[in-house]
PDB file of C-alpha atoms and ligand atoms in Angstrom:
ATOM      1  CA  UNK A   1      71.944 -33.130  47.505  1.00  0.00           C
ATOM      2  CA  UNK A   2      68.664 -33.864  48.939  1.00  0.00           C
ATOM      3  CA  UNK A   3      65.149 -35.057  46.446  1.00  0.00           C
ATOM      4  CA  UNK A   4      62.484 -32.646  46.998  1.00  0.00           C
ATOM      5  CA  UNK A   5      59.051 -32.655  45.597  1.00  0.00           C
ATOM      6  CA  UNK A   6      58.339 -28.963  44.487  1.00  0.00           C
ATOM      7  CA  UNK A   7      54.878 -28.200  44.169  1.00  0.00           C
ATOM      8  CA  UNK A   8      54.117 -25.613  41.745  1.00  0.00           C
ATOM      9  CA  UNK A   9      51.673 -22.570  42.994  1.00  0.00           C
ATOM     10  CA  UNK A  10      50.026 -21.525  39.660  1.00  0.00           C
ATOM     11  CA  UNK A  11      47.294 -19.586  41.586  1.00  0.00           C
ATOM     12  CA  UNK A  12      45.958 -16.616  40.313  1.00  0.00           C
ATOM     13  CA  UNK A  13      46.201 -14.892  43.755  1.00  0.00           C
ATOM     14  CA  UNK A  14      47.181 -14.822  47.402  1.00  0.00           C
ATOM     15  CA  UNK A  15      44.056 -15.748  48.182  1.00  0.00           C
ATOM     16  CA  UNK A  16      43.868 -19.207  46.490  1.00  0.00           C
ATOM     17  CA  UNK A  17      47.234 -19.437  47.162  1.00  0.00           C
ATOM     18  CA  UNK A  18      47.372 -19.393  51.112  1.00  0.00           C
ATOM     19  CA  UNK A  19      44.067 -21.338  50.933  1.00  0.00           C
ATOM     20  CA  UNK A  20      45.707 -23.994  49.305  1.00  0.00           C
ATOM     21  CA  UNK A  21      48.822 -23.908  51.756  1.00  0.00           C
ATOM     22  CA  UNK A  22      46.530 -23.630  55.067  1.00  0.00           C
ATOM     23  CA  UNK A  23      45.362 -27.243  54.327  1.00  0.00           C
ATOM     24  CA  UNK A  24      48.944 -28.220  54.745  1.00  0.00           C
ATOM     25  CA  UNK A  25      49.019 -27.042  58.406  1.00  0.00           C
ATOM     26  CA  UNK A  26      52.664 -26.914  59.827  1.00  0.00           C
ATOM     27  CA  UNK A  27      54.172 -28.703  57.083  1.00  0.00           C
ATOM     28  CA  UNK A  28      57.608 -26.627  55.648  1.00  0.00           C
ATOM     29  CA  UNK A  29      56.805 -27.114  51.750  1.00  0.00           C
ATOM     30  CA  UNK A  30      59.175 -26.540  48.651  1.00  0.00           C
ATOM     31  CA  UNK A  31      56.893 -24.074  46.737  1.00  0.00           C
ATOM     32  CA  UNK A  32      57.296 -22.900  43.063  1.00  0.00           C
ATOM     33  CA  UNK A  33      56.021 -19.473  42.108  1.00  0.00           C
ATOM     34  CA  UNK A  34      55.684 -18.974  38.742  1.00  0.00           C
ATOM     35  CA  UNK A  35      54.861 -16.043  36.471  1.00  0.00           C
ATOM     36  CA  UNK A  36      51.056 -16.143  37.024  1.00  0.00           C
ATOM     37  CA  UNK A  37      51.317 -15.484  40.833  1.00  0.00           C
ATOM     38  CA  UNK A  38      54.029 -13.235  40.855  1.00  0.00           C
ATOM     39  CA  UNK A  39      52.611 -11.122  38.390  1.00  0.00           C
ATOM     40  CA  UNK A  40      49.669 -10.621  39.679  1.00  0.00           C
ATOM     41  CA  UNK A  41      50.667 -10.358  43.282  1.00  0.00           C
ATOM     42  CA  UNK A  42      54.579  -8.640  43.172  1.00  0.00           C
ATOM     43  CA  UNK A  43      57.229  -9.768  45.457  1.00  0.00           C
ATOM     44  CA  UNK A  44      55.379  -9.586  48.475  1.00  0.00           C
ATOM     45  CA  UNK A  45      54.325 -13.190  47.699  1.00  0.00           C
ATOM     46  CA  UNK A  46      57.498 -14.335  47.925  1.00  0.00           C
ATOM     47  CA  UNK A  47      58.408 -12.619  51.452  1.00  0.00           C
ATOM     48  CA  UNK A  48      55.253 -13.553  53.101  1.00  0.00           C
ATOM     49  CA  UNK A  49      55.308 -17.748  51.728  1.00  0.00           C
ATOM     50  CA  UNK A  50      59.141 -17.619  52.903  1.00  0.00           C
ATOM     51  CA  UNK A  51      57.928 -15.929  56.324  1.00  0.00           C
ATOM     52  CA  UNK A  52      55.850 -18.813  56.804  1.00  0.00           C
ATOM     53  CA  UNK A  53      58.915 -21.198  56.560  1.00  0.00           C
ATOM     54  CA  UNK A  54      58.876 -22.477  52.978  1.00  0.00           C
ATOM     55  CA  UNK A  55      61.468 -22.759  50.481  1.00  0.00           C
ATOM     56  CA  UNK A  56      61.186 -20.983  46.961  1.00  0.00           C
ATOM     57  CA  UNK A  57      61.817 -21.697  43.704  1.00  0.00           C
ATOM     58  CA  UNK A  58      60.940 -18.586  41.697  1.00  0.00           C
ATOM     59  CA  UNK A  59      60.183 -19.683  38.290  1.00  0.00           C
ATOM     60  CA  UNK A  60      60.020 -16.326  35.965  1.00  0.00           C
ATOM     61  CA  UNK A  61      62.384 -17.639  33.366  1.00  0.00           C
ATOM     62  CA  UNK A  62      64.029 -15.029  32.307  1.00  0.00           C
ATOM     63  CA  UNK A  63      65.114 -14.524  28.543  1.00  0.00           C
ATOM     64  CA  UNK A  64      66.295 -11.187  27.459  1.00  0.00           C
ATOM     65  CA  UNK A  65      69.688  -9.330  26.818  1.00  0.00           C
ATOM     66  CA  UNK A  66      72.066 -10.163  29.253  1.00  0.00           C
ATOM     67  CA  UNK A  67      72.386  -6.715  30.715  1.00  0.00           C
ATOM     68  CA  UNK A  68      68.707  -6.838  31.191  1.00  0.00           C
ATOM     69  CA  UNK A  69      68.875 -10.437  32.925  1.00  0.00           C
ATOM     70  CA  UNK A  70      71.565  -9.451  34.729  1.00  0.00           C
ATOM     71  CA  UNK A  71      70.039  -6.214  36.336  1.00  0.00           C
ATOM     72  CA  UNK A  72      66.466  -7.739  36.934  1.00  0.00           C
ATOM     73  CA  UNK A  73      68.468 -10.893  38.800  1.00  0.00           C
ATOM     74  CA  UNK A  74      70.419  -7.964  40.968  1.00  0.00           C
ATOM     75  CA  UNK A  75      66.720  -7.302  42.164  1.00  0.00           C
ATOM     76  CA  UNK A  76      65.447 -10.524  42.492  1.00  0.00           C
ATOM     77  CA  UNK A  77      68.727 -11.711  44.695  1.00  0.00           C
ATOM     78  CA  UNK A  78      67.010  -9.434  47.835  1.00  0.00           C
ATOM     79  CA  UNK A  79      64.179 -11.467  48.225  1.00  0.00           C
ATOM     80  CA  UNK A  80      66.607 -14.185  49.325  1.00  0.00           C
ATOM     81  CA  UNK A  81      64.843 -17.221  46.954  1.00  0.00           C
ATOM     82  CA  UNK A  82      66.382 -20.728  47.471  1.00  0.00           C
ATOM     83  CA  UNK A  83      65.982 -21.281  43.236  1.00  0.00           C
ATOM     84  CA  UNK A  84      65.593 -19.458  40.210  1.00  0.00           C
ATOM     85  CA  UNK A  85      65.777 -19.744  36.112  1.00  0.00           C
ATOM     86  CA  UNK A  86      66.451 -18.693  33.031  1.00  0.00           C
ATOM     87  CA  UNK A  87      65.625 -19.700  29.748  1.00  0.00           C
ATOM     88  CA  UNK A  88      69.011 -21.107  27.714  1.00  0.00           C
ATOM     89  CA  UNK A  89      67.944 -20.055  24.732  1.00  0.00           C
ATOM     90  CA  UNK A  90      69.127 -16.443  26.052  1.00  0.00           C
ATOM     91  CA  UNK A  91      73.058 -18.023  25.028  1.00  0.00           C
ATOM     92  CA  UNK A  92      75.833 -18.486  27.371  1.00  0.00           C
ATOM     93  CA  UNK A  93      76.577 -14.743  27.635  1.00  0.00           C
ATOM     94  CA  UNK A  94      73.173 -13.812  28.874  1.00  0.00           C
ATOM     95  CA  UNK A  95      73.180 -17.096  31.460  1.00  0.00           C
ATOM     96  CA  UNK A  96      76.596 -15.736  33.035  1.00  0.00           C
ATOM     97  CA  UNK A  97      75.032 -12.341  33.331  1.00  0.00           C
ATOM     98  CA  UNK A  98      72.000 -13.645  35.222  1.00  0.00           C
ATOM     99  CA  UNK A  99      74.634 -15.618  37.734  1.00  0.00           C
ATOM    100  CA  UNK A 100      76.632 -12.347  38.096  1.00  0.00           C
ATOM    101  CA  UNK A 101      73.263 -10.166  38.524  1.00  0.00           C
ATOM    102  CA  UNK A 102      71.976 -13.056  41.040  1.00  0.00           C
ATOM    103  CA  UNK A 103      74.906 -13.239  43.206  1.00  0.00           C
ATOM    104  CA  UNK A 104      75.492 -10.954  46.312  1.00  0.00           C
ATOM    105  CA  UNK A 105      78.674  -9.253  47.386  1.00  0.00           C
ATOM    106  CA  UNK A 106      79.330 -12.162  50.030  1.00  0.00           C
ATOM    107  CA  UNK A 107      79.080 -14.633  47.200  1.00  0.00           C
ATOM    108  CA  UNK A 108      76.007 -16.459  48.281  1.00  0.00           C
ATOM    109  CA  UNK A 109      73.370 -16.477  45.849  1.00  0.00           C
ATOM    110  CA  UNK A 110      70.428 -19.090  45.316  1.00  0.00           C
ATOM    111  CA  UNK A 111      70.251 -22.402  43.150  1.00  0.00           C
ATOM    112  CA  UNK A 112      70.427 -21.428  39.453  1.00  0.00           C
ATOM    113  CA  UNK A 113      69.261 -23.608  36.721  1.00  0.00           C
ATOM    114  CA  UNK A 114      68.434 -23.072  33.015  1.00  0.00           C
ATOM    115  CA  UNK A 115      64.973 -24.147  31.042  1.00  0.00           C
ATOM    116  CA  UNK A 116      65.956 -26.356  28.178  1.00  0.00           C
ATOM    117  CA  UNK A 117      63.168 -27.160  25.728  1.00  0.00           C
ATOM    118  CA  UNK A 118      59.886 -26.505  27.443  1.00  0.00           C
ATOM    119  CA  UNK A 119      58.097 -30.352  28.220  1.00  0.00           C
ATOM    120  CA  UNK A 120      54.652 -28.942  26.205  1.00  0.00           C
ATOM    121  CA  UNK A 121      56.754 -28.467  23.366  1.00  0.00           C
ATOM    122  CA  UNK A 122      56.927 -31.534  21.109  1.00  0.00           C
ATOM    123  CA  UNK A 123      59.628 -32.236  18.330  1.00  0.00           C
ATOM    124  CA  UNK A 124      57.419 -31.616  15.684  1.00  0.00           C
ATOM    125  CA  UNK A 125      56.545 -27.875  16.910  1.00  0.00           C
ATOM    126  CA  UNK A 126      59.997 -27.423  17.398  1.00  0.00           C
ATOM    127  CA  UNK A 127      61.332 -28.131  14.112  1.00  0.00           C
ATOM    128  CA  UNK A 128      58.005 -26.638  12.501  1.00  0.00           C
ATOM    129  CA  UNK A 129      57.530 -23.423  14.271  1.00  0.00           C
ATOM    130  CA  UNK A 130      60.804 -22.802  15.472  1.00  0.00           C
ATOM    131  CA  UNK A 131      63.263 -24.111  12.594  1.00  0.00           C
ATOM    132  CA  UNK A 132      65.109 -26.274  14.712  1.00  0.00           C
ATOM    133  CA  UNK A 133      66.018 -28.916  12.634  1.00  0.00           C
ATOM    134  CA  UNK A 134      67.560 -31.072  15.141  1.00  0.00           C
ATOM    135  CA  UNK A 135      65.759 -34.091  17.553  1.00  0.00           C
ATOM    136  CA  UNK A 136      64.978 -32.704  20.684  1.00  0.00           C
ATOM    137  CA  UNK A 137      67.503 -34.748  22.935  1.00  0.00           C
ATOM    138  CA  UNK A 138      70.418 -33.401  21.233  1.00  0.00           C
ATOM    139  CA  UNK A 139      68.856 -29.627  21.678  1.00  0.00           C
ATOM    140  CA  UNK A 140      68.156 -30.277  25.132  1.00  0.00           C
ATOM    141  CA  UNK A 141      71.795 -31.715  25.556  1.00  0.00           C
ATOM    142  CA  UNK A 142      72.932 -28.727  23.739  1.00  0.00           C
ATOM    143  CA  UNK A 143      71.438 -26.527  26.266  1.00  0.00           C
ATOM    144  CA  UNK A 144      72.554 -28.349  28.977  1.00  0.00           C
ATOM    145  CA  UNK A 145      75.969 -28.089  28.146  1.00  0.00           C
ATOM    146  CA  UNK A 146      75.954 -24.476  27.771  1.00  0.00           C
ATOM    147  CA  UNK A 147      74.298 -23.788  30.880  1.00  0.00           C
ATOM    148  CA  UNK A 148      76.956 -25.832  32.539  1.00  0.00           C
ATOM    149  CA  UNK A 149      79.443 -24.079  30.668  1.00  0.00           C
ATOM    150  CA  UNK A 150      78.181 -20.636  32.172  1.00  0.00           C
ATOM    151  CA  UNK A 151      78.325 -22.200  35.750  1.00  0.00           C
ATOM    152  CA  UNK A 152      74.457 -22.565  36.235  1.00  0.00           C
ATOM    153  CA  UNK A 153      73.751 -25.171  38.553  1.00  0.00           C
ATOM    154  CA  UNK A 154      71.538 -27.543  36.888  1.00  0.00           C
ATOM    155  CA  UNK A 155      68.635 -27.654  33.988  1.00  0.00           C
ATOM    156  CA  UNK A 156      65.089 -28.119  33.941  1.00  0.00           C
ATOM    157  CA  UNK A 157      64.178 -30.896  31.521  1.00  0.00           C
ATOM    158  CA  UNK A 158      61.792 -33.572  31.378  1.00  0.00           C
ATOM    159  CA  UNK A 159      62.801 -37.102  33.896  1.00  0.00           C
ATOM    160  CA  UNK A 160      63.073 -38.812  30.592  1.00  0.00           C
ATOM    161  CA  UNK A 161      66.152 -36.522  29.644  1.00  0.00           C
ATOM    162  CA  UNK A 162      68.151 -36.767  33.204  1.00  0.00           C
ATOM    163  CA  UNK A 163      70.420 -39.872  32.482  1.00  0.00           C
ATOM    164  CA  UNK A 164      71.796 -38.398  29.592  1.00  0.00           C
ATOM    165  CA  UNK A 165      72.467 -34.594  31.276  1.00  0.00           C
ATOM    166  CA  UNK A 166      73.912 -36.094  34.177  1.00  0.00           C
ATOM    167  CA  UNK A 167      76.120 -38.427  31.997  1.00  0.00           C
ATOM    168  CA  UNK A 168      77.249 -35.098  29.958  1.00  0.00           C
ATOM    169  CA  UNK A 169      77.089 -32.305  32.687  1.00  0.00           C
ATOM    170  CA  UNK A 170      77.873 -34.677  35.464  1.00  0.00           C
ATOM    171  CA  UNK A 171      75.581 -36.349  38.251  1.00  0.00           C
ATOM    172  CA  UNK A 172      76.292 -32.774  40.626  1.00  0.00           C
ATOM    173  CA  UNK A 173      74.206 -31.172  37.669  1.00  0.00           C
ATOM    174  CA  UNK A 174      70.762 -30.642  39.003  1.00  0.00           C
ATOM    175  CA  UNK A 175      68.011 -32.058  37.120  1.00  0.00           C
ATOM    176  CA  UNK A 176      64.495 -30.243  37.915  1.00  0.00           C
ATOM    177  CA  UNK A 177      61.934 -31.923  35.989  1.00  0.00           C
ATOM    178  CA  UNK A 178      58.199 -31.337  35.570  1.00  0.00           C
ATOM    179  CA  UNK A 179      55.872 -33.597  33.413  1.00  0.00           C
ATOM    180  CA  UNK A 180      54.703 -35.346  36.344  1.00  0.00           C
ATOM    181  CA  UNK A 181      51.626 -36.998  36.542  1.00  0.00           C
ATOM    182  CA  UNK A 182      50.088 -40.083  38.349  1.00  0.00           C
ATOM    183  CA  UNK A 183      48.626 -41.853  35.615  1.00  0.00           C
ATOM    184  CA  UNK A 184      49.236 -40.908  31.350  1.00  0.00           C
ATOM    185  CA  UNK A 185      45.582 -40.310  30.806  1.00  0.00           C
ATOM    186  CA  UNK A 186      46.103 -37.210  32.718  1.00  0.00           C
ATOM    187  CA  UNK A 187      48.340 -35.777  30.552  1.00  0.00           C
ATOM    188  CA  UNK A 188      46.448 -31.962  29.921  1.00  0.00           C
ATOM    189  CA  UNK A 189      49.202 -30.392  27.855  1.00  0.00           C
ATOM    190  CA  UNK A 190      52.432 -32.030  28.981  1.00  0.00           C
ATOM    191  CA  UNK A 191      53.576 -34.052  26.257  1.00  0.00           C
ATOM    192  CA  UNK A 192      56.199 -35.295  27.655  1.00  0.00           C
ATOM    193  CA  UNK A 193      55.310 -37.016  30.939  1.00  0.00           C
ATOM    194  CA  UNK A 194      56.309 -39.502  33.990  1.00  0.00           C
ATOM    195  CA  UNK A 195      55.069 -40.443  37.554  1.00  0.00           C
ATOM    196  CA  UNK A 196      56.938 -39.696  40.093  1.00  0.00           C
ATOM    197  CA  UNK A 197      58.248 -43.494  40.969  1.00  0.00           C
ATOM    198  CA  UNK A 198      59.651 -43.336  37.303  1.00  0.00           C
ATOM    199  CA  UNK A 199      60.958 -39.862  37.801  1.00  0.00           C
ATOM    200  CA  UNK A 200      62.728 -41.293  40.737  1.00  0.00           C
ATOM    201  CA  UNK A 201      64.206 -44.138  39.005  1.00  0.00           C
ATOM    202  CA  UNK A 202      65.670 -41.860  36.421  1.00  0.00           C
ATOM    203  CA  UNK A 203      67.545 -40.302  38.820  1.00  0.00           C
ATOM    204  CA  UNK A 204      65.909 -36.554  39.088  1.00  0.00           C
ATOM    205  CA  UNK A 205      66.843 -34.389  41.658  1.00  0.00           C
ATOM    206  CA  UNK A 206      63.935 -32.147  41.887  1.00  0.00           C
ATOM    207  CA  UNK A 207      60.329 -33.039  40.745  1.00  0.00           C
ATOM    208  CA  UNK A 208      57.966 -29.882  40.066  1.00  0.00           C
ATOM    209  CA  UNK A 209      54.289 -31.095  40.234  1.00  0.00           C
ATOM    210  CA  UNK A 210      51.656 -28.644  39.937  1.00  0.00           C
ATOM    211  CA  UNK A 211      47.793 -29.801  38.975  1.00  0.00           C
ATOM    212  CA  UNK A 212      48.527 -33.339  40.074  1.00  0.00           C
ATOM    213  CA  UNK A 213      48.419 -31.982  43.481  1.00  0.00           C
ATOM    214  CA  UNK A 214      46.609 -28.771  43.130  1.00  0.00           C
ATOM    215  CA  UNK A 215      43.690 -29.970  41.227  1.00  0.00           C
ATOM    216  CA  UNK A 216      43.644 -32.944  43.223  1.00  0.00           C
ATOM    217  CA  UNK A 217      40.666 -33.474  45.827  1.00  0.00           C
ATOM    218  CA  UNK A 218      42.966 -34.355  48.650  1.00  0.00           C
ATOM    219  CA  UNK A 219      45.881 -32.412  47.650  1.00  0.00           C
ATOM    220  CA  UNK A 220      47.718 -33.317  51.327  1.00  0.00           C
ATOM    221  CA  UNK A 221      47.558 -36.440  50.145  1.00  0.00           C
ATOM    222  CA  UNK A 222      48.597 -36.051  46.800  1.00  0.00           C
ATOM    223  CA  UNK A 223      51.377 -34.441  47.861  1.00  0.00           C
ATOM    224  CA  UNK A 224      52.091 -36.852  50.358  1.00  0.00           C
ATOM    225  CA  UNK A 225      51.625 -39.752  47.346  1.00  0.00           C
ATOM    226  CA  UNK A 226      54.757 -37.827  45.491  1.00  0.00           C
ATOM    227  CA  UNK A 227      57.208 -37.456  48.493  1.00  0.00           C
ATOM    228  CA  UNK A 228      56.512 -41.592  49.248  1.00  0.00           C
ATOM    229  CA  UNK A 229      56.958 -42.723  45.525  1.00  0.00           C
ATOM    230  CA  UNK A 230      59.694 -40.043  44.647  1.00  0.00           C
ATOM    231  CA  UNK A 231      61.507 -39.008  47.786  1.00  0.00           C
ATOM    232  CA  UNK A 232      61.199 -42.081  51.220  1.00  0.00           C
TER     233      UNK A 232
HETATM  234  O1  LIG B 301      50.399 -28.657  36.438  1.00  0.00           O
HETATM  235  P1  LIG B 301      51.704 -29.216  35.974  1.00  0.00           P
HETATM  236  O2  LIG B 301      52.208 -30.349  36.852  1.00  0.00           O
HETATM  237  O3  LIG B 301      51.754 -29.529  34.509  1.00  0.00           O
HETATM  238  O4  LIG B 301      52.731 -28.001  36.238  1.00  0.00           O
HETATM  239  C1  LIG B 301      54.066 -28.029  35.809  1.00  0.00           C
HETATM  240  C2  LIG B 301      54.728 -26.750  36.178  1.00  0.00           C
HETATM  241  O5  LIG B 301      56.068 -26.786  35.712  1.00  0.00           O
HETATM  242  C3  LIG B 301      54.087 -25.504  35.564  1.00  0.00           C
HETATM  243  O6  LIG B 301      54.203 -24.472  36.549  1.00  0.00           O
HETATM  244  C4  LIG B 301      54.959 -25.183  34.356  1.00  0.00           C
HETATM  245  O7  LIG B 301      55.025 -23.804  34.104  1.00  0.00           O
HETATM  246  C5  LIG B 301      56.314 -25.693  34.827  1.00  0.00           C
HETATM  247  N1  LIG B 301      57.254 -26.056  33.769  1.00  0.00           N
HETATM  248  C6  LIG B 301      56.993 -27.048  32.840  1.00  0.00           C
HETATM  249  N2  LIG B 301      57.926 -27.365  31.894  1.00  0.00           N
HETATM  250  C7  LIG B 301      59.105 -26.730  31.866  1.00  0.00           C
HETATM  251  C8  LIG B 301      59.383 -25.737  32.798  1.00  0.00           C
HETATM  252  C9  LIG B 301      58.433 -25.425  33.752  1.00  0.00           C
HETATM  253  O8  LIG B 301      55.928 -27.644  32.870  1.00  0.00           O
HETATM  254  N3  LIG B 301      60.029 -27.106  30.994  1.00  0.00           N
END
């Protein structure tokens, strides 16, 4: 399984967004498009980023009943992503219907992974505002087990939670893993956050960074900063 740095898109159109990948040139990019993007642009996003040669993770997260998940994944499997999500808080039941609804009749069907605990929430929101009255590792583990258990692929969960998925789900689990930032002062509202040399050391598969690099004034080369310290 290879390490890829996956650079998150939260644009607000098509515009920003293929200014933003024109600076990259020929480059062939692992892109995440999230629920701000597709929203406001539709699928057409997706087709025309893949028909310039990227990969796709297609973060909308679903959560709803599983016969819901299951027939909004049947749509989403024609626009041939390479990754997708769901949030595991939708139980077991509704992550196997997303993996049925995702999956075409050849059997091929892209990367799917489950959101654990979001890395802006903190323990103290959890157990306050969502009556979770457990620590977050062992809600996160929780959730990583299901998702395992329904056949998902891998989780999304901060770096500082991959040693201890991988040593439960085992090291073929995929950890995805935003929370990335250069330096902690940069923090915005990640609460929860590593560099991507640390992130590397903890063994993460996939590192999503988004205003790291997209905020950045050189973002070529704060992109290029992430792939040397995570990935070469
Ligand atoms: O700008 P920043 O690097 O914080 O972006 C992180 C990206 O990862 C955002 O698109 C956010 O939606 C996403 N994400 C996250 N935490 C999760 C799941 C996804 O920050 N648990």
């Amino acid at each position: 399984m290879g390490k890829a740095v996956i650079i998150a898109c939260d644009f607000k159109n098509k515009e920003d967004t293929i200014d933003f990948l024109d600076k990259f040139e020929n480059e062939k990019l692992f892109l995440k498009i999230g629920m701000e993007l597709f929203y406001s642009e539709g699928p057409d996003i997706v087709r025309e980023i893949k028909n310039r040669g990227h990969k796709i993770f297609l973060d909308l997260k679903l959560h709803d009943i599983p016969n819901t998940v299951e027939k909004a994944m049947r749509s989403l499997s024609n626009l041939d992503v390479d990754m997708t999500n769901v949030h595991a808080a939708g139980t077991k039941d509704m992550m196997e219907a997303g993996l049925r609804g995702l999956t075409k009749e050849d059997g091929t069907r892209p990367i799917l992974i489950a959101v654990t605990q979001l890395t802006s929430t903190s323990e103290e929101r959890m157990k306050k505002e969502l009556l979770i009255d457990k620590s977050i590792e062992d809600v996160v583990m929780h959730y990583a087990e299901n998702a395992k258990e329904a056949g998902l692929n891998g989780v999304v969960c901060s770096p500082l939670e991959v040693q201890a998925v991988k040593q439960k789900c085992g090291k073929d689990f995929i950890t995805v893993t935003p929370g990335i930032r250069f330096e902690s002062k940069d923090a915005g509202d990640q609460v929860r956050i590593t560099t991507p040399a640390k992130a590397r050391e903890l063994g993460s598969d996939y590192i999503v960074v988004g205003r790291p690099i997209t905020a950045s004034e050189n973002p070529v080369e704060a992109y290029k900063r992430c792939v040397n310290d995570f990935v070469d």
